[in-house]
Short mmCIF file of C-alpha atoms and ligand atoms in Angstrom, two decimals:
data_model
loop_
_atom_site.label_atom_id
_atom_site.label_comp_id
_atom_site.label_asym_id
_atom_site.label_seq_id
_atom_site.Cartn_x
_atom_site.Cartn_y
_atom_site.Cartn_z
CA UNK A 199 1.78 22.98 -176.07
CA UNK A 200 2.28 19.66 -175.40
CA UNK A 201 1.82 16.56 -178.14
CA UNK A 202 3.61 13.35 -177.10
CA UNK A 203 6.30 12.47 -174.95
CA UNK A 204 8.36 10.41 -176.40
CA UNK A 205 10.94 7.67 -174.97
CA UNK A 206 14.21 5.98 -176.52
CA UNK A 207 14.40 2.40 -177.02
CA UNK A 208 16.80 2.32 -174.12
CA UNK A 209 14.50 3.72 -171.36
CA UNK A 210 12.20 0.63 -171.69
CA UNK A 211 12.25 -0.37 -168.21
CA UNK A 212 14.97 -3.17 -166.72
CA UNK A 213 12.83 -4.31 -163.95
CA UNK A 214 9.22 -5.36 -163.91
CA UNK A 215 7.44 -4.04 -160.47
CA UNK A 216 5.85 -6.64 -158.38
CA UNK A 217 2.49 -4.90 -156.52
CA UNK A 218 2.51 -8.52 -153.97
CA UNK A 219 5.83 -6.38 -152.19
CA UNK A 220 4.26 -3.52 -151.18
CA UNK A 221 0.33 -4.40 -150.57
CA UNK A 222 -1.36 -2.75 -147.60
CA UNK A 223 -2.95 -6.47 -146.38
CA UNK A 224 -1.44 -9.46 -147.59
CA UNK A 225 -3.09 -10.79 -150.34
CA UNK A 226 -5.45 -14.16 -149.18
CA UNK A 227 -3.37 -17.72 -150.68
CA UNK A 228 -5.09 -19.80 -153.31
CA UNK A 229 -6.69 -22.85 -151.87
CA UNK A 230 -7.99 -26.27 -153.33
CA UNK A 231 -11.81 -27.02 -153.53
CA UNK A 232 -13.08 -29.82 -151.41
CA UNK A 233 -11.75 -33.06 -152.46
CA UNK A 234 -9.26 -31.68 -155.17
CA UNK A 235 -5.76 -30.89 -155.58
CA UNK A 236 -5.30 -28.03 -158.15
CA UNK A 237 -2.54 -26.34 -156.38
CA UNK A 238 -0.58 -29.52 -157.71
CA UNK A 239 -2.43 -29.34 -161.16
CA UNK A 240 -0.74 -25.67 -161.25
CA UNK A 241 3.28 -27.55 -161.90
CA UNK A 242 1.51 -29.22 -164.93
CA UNK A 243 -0.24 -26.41 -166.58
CA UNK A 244 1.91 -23.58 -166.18
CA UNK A 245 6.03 -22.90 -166.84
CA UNK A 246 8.01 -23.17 -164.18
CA UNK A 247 8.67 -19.56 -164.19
CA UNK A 248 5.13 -18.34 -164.36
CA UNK A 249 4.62 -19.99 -161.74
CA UNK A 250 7.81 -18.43 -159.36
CA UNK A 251 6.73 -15.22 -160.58
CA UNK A 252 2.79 -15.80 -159.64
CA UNK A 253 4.50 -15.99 -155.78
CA UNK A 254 7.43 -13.68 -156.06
CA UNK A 255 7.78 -11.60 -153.39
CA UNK A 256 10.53 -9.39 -154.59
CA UNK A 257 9.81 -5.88 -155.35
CA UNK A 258 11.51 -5.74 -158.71
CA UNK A 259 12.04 -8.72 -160.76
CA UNK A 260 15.07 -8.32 -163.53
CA UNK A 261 13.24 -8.46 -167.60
CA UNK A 262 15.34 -10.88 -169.27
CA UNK A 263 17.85 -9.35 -171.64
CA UNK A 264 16.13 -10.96 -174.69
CA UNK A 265 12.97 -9.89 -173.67
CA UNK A 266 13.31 -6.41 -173.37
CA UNK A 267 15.20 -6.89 -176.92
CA UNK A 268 11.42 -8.11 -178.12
CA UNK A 269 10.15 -5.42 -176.22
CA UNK A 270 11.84 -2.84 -178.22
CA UNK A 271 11.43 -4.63 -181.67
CA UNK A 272 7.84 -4.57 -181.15
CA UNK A 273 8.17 -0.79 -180.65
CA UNK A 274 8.16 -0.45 -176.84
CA UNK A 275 8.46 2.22 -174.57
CA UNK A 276 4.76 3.24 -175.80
CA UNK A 277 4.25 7.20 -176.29
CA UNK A 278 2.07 9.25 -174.17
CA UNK A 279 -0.22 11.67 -175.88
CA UNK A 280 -1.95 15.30 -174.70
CA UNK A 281 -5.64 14.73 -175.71
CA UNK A 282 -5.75 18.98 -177.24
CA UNK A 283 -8.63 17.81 -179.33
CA UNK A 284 -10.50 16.32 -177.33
CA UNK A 285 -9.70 18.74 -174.29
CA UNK A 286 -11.04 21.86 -176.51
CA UNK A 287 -14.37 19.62 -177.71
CA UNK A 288 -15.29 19.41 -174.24
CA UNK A 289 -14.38 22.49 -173.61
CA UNK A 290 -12.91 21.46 -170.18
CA UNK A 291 -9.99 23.15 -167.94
CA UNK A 292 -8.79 19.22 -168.08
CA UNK A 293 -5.65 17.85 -169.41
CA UNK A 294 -6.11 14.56 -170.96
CA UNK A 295 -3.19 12.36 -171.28
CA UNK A 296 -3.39 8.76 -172.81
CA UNK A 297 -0.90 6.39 -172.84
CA UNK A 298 -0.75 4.71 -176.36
CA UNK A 299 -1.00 0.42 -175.90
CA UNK A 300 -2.41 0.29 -179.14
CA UNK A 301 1.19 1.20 -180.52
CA UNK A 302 2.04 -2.09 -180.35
CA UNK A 303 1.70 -4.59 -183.82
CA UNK A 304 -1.31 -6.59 -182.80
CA UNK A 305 -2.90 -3.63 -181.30
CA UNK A 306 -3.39 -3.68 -177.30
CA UNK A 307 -1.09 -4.43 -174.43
CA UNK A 308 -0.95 -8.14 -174.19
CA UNK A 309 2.30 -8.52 -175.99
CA UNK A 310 3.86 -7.22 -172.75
CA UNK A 311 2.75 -10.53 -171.24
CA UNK A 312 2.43 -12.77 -174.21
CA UNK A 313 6.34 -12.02 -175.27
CA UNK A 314 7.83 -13.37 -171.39
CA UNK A 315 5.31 -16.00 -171.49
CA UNK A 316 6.64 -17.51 -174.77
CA UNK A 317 10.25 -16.82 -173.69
CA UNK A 318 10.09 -18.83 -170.37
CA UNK A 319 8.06 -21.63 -171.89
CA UNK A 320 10.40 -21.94 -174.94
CA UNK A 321 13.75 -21.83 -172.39
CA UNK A 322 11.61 -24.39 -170.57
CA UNK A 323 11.47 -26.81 -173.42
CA UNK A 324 7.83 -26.27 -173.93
CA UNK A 325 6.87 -27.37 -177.93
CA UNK A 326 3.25 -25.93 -177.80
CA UNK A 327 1.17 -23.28 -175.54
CA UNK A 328 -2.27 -23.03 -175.16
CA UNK A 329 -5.16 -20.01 -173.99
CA UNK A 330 -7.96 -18.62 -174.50
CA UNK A 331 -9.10 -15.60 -175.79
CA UNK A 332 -12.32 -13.37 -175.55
CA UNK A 333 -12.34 -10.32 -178.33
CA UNK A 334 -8.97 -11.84 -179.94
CA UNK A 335 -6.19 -9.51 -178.63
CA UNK A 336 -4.88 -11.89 -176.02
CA UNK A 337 -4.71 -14.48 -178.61
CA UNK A 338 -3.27 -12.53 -181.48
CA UNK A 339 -0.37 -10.98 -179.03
CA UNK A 340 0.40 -14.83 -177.85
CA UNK A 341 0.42 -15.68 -181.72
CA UNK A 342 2.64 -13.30 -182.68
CA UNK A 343 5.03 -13.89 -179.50
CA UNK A 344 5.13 -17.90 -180.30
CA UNK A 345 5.95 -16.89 -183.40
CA UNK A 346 8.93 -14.88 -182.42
CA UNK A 347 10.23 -17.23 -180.46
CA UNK A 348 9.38 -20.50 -182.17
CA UNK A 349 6.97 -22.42 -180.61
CA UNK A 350 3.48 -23.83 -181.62
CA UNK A 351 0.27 -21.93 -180.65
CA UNK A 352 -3.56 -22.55 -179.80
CA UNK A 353 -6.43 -20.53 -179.20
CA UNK A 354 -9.89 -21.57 -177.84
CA UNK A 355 -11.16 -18.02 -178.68
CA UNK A 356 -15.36 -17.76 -177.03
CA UNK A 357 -17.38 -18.46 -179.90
CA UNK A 358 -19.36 -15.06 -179.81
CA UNK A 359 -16.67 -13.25 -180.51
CA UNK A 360 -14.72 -15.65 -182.70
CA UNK A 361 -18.33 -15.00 -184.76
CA UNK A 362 -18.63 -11.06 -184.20
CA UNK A 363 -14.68 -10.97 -185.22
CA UNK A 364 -13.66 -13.23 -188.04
CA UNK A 365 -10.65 -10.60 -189.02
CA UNK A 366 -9.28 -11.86 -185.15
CA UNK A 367 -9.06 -15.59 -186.87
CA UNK A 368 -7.32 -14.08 -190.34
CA UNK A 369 -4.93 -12.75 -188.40
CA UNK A 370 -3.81 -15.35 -185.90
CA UNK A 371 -3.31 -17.22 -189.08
CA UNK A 372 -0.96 -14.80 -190.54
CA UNK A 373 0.87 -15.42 -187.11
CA UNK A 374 0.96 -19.25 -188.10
CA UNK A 375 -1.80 -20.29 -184.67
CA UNK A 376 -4.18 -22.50 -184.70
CA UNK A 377 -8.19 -20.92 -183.35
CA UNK A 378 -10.71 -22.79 -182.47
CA UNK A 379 -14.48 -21.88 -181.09
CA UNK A 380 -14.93 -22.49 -177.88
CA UNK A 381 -16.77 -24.42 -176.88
CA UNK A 382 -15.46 -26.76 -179.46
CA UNK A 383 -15.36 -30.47 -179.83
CA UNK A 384 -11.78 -30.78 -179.39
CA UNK A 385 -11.43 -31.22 -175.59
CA UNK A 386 -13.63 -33.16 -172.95
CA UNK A 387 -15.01 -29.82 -171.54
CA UNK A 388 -16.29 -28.59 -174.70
CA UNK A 389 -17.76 -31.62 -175.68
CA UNK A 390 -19.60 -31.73 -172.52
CA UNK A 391 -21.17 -27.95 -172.47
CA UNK A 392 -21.64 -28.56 -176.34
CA UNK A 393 -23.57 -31.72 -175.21
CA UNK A 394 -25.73 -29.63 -172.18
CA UNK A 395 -26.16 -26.84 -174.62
CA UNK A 396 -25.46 -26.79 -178.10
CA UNK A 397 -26.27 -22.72 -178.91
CA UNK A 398 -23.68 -22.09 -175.82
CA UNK A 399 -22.16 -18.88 -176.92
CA UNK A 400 -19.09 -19.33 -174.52
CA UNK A 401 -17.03 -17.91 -172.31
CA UNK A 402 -13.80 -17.33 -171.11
CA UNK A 403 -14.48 -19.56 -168.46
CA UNK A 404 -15.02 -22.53 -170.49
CA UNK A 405 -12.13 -21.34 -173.29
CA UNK A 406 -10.04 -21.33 -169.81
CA UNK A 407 -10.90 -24.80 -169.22
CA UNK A 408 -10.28 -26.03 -172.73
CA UNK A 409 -7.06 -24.68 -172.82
CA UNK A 410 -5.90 -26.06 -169.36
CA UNK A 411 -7.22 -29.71 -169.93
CA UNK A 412 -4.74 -29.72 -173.25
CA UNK A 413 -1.59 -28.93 -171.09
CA UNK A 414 -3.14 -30.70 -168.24
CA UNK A 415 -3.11 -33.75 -170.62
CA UNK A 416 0.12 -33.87 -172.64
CA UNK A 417 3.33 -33.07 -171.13
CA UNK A 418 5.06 -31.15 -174.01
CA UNK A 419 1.96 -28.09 -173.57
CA UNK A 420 1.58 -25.40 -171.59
CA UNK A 421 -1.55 -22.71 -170.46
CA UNK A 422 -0.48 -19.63 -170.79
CA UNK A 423 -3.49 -16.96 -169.16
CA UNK A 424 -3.54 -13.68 -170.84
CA UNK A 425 -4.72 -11.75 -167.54
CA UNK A 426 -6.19 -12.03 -163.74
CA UNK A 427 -2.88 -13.93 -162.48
CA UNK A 428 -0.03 -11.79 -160.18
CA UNK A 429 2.51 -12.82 -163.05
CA UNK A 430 0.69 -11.18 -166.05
CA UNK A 431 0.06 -8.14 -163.37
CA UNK A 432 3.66 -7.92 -162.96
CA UNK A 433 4.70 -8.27 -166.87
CA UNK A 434 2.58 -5.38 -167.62
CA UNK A 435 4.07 -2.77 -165.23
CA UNK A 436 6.68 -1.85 -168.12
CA UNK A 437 3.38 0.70 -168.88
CA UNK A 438 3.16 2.09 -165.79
CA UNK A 439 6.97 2.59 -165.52
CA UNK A 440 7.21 4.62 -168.69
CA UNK A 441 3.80 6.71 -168.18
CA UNK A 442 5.83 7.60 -164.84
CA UNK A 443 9.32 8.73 -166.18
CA UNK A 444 6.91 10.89 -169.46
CA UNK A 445 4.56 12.14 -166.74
CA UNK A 446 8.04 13.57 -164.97
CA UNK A 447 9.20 14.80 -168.71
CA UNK A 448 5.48 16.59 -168.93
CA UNK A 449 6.18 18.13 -165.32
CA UNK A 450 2.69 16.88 -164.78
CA UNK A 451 1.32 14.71 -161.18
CA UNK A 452 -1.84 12.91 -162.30
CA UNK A 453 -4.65 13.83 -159.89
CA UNK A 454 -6.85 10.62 -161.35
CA UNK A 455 -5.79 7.59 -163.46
CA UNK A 456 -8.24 5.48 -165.32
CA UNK A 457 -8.22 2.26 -167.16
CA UNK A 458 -11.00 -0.34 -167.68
CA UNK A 459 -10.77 -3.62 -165.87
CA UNK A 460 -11.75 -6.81 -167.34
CA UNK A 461 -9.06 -8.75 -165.64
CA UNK A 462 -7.33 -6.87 -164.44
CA UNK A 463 -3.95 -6.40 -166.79
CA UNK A 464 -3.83 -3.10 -168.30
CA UNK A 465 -4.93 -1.29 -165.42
CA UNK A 466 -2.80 -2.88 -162.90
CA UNK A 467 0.06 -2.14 -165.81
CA UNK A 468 -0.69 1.23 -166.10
CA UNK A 469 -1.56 1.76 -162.15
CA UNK A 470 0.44 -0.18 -159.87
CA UNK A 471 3.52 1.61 -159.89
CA UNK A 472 1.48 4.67 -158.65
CA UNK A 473 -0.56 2.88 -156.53
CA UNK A 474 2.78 1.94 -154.51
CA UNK A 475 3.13 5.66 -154.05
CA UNK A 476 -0.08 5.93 -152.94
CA UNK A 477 0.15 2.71 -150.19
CA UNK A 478 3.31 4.93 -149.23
CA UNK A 479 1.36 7.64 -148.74
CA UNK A 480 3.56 9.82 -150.96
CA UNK A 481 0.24 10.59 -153.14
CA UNK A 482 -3.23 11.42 -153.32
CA UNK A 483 -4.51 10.70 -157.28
CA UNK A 484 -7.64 8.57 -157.86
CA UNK A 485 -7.38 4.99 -159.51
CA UNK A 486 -10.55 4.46 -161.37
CA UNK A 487 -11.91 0.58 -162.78
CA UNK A 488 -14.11 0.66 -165.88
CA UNK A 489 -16.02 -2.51 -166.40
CA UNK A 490 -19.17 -2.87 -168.08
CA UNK A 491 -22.91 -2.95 -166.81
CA UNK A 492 -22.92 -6.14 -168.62
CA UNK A 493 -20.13 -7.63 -166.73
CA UNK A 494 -20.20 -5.94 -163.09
CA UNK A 495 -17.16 -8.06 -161.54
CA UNK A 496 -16.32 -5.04 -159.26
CA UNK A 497 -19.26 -3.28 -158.87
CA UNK A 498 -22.17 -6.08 -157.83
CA UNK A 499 -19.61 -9.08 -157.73
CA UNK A 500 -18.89 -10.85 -154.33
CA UNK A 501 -15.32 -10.36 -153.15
CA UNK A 502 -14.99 -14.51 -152.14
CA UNK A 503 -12.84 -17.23 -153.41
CA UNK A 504 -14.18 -19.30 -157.01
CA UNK A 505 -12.27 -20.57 -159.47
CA UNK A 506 -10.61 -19.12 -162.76
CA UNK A 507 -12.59 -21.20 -165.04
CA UNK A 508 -15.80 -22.78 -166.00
CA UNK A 509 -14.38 -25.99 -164.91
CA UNK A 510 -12.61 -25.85 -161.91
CA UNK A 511 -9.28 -26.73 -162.94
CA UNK A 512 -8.11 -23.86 -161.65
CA UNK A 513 -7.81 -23.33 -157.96
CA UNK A 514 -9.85 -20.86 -155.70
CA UNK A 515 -8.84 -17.53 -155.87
CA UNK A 516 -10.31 -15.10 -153.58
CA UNK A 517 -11.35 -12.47 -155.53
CA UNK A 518 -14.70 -9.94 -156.81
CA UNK A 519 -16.36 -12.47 -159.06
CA UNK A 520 -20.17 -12.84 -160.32
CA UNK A 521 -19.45 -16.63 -160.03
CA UNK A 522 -17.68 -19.12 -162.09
CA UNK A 523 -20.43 -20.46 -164.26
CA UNK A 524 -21.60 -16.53 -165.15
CA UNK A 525 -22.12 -16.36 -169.30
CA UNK A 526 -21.99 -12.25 -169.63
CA UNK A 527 -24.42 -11.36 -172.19
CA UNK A 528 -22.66 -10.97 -175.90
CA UNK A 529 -21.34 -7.16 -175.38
CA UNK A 530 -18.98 -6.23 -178.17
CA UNK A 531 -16.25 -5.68 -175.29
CA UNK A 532 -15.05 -9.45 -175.73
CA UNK A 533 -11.88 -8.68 -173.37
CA UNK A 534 -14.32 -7.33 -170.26
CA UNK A 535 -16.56 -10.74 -170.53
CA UNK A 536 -14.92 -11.89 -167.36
CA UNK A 537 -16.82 -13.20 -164.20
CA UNK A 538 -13.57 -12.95 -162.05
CA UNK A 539 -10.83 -10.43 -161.56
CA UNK A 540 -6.95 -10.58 -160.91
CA UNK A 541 -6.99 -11.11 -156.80
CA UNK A 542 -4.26 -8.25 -156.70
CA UNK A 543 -6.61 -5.62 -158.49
CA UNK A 544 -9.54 -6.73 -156.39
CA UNK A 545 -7.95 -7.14 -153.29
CA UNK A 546 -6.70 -3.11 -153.81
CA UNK A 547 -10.63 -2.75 -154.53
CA UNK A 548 -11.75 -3.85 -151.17
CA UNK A 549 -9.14 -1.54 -149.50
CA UNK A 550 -10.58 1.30 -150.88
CA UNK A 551 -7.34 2.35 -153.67
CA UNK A 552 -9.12 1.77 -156.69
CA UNK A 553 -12.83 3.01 -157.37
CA UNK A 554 -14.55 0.53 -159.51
CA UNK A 555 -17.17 1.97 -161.91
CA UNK A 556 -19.86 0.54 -164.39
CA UNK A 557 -20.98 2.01 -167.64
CA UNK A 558 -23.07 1.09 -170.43
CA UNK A 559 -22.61 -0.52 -173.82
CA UNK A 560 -23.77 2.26 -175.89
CA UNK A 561 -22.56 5.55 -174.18
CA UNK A 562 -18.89 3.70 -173.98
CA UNK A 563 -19.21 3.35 -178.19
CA UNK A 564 -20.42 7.15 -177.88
CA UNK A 565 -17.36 8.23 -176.03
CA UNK A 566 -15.02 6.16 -178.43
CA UNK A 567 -16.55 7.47 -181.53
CA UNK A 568 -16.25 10.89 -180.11
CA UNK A 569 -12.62 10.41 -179.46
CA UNK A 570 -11.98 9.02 -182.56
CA UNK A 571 -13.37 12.28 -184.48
CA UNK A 572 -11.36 14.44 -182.27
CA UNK A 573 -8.00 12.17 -181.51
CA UNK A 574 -8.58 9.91 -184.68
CA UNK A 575 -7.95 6.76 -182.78
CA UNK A 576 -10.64 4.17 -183.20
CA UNK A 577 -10.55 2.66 -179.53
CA UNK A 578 -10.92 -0.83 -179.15
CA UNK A 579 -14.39 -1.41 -177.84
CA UNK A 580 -12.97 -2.57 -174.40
CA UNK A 581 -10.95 1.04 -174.17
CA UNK A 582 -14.08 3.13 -174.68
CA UNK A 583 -14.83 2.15 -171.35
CA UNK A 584 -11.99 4.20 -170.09
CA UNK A 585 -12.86 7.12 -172.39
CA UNK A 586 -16.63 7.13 -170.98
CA UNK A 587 -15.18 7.33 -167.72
CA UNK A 588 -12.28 9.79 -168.55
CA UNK A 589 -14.68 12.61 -170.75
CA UNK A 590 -17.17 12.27 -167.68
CA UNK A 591 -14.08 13.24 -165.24
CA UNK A 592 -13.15 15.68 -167.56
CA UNK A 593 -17.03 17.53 -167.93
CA UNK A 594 -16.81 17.22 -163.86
CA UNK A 595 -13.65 19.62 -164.21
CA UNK A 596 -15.93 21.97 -166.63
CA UNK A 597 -18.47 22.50 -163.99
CA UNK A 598 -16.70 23.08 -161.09
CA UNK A 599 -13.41 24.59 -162.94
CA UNK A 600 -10.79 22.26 -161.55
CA UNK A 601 -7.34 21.89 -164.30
CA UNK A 602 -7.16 18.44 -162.89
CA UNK A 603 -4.82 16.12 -164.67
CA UNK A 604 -6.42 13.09 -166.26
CA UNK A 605 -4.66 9.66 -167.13
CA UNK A 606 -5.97 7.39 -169.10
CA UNK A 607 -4.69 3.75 -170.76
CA UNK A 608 -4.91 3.64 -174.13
CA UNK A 609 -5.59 -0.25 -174.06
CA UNK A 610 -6.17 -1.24 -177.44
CA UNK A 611 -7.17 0.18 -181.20
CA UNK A 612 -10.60 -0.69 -182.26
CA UNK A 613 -9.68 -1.55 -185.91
CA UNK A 614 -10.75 -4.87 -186.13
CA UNK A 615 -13.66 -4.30 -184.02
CA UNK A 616 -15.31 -1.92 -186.42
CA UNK A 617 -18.42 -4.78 -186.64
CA UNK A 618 -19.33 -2.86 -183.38
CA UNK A 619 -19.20 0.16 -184.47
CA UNK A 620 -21.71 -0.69 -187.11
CA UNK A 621 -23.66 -1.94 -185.02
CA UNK A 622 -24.02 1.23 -182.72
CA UNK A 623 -24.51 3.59 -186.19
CA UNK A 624 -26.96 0.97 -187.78
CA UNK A 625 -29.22 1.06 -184.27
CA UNK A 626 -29.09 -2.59 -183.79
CA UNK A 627 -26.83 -1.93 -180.24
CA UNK A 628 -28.29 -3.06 -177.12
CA UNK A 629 -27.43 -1.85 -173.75
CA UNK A 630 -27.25 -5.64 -172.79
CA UNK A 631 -28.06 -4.23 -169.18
C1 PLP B 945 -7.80 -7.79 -173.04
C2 PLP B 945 -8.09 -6.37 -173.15
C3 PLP B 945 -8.64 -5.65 -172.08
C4 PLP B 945 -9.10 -6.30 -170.81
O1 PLP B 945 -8.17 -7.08 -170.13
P1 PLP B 945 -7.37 -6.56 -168.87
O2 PLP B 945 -6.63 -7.75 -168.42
O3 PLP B 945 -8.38 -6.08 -167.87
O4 PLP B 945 -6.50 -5.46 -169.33
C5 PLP B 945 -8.82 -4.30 -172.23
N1 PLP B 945 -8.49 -3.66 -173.37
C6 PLP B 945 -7.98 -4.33 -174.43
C7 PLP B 945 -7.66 -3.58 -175.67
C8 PLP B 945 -7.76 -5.70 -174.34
O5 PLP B 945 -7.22 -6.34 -175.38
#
C-alpha cells in the first residue's frame, strides 16, 4: 500500500514553470483606466523583478540559488499522501492523493511566493514591504520570509478576519511584522471608507489599496501581492513540479486534479505544469476550481477587465471578477474573499481547461471535519473547499465503479482557524449564500 511519497531536499525543483509560454490564446495585456496611468504606477509599487517576471515569456525561469536554499530550510519538496482512510470511509474504488502545503512552518503555500518576493526586494535595496492579507496566511508566510531575509514588514490584514483570527496577529508578531485592520486610519484610503462607512468589515480590495498607496508614497517600500498576479502563479509551480516527479514514483496518471481558487495561487501551483500537458494534448485529466457560493468569481463573475483593488491603483486586468467594489459576505474562508481572479487561471477558465465549481460554507466545514477524523489533518477552512469537491468526485467513482485517480492540494492546515470550526459544531454557521 501506498503512504507518502517522499522527496530529497535536492529534487526541489531548479526552474519555476511559466504557464504565459505555453497558453492556448494569448493572454489579453493590462490596460490603464480612462484618464490614468497605472501601468507607470506598477515601477513604483512593485520590485523590479516582480515586475520582469509578471511579463516573462520564458518557459522556465532559473530559482535563485539562495532561494531554493530557503526553500529547503523551510522543509520543501512537500510530501504527497494516499488518502487510505478516507478512501475506505467512503467506501469508494477512488485513490485519493493530497499534496501536503500545510507542511510548510506558517501552514499553507504562500511561502513559495512570499520567500522570492522578499529575496528580490531585499537584493533590490528595498527597507520595508507591504500587503494585505485576508484569513492571515499570506501575511504570516511574508512575515516569516522578511524575517529571513531582513527586511521590515506590514500587513493591512481585512478587519473580519483580523477579528475572527486574533492567533493570525500573535503570530505575525512572533515573526517581528507589524498588522493592522484594514480599513485602518493609517493610509488615505482607509480613512476615506472608514469615513463612508465606519462598521466596513473590509476587504482585500481595500487592504490592496492600503498597502499600494504606502509604497506608492515612499520610495524605500514595496507591495508585495500574495496571489492573482502571473509572477506569484509562476513562484508556486515548485508544487506542481514535485506532485509530478511523486505522481511518476506512485506509477499513478491523475484522471482529475482539484484545488480551490481564491486567487488563483495554489491551484495554478499545483495545476499548471499539467495543464501544459494538457494544452499539448499529451493528456486528458480534469482541472477542477473550488470557490465558494459566497464568493462566485468563476462561477457567476463576468470574465472583463476591473481592477485589483478597491481603489484603482491597480491597473485593469481582464479577468472573471464580481466587480471591484464587491464586499463578500464574512465566510470563515478569509483567503477565497476575492472579487477577482489571477487573469492566467481565468483566462484557462474561459477556454474550457479548468471547470470552476461553487460549494457551500457548511458542507465544505463537513468535508474538512470528516477528513480530519479519518486523515487527522484539520484543513484550513479555505482547503475544505477542495475536499468537498474531491469526496464528491470520489462518491461519483462509488456509484458508477470507476478507480479514478484523484488529486487534490493540500493548501493549508486549519489550526488557527479552529474559531470556525466552533462555529459549525456550536450551530451558529451560516451558509452566507
Ligand atoms: C491564500 C490561501 C488560499 C487561496 O489563495 P489562492 O491564491 O487561490 O491559492 C487557499 N488556501 C489557503 C490555505 C490559503 O492560505
Amino acid at each position: 500500500m501506498t503512504y507518502k511519497i517522499e522527496l530529497s531536499s535536492d529534487e526541489v525543483p531548479k526552474q519555476w514553470y511559466n504557464m504565459l509560454a505555453d497558453l492556448p490564446v494569448p493572454l489579453p495585456a493590462p490596460k490603464n483606466s480612462e484618464g490614468k496611468d497605472q501601468i507607470a504606477a506598477l515601477q513604483l509599487a512593485f520590485t523590479k523583478a516582480g515586475l520582469e517576471q509578471e511579463f516573462a515569456t520564458d518557459r522556465y525561469i532559473t530559482i535563485p540559488k539562495e532561494v531554493r536554499e530557503l526553500y529547503m530550510e523551510m522543509g520543501r519538496p512537500s510530501p504527497l499522501v494516499r488518502a487510505n482512510k478516507l478512501e475506505e470511509y467512503l467506501n469508494t474504488p477512488a485513490k485519493i492523493y493530497f499534496k501536503r502545503e500545510d507542511s510548510s512552518p506558517t501552514g499553507s503555500h504562500k511561502l513559495n511566493s512570499a520567500i522570492p518576493q522578499a529575496y528580490f526586494a531585499k537584493k533590490e535595496g528595498v527597507e520595508r514591504l507591504t500587503t494585505e492579507t485576508g484569513a492571515g496566511q499570506w501575511g504570516t508566510a511574508l512575515s516569516l520570509a522578511c524575517n529571513l531575509l531582513g527586511i521590515d514588514c506590514t500587513v493591512y490584514m481585512v478587519k473580519v478576519s483580523f477579528n475572527q483570527k486574533p492567533d493570525r496577529k500573535n503570530i505575525m508578531h512572533i515573526y517581528d511584522s507589524d498588522i493592522y485592520a484594514s480599513p485602518s486610519e493609517n493610509t488615505k484610503v482607509g480613512r476615506q471608507v472608514l469615513a463612508e462607512n465606519p462598521d466596513h468589515p473590509g476587504s482585500l480590495g481595500v487592504a490592496i489599496s492600503e498597502a499600494m498607496e504606502e509604497a506608492l508614497e515612499n520610495e524605500e517600500v514595496k507591495y508585495s501581492l500574495g496571489s492573482v498576479l502571473n509572477h506569484v502563479m509562476l513562484h508556486q509551480t515548485v508544487i506542481g513540479q514535485e506532485l509530478k516527479t511523486q505522481l511518476e514514483i506512485a506509477e499513478e496518471e491523475p484522471d482529475v486534479m482539484i484545488a480551490c481558487a481564491g486567487g488563483g495561487s495554489n491551484l495554478a501551483g499545483s495545476l499548471f505544469p499539467f495543464i501544459k500537458d494538457k494544452i499539448e494534448g499529451n493528456s486528458d485529466t480534469q482541472f477542477i476550481a473550488v470557490e465558494p457560493s459566497a464568493c462566485p468569481t468563476l462561477t457567476e463573475g463576468t470574465y472583463d477587465y476591473d481592477f485589483g483593488d478597491s481603489n484603482g491603483f491597480t491597473p485593469m486586468l481582464k479577468m472573471f471578477t464580481l466587480g471591484h467594489d464587491f464586499v463578500a459576505p464574512s465566510v470563515h474562508a478569509g483567503g477565497l474573499r476575492y472579487h477577482g481572479m489571477s487573469p492566467i487561471v481565468s483566462l484557462l477558465t474561459k477556454e474550457g481547461y479548468i471547470e470552476p465549481r461553487s460549494v457551500h460554507q457548511k458542507d465544505c466545514f463537513e468535508a474538512g471535519i470528516t477528513f480530519a477524523r479519518n486523515q487527522g489533518i484539520v484543513p484550513a477552512p479555505e482547503t475544505t473547499h477542495a475536499i468537498k469537491a474531491t469526496i464528491d468526485e470520489a462518491l461519483k467513482c462509488k456509484e458508477t465503479g470507476e478507480e479514478k485517480t484523484i488529486v487534490m492540494n493540500f493548501s493549508g492546515h486549519g489550526m488557527l482557524d479552529l474559531k470556525g470550526y466552533a462555529s459549525y459544531f456550536e450551530g451558529t454557521m451560516q451558509n452566507a449564500k
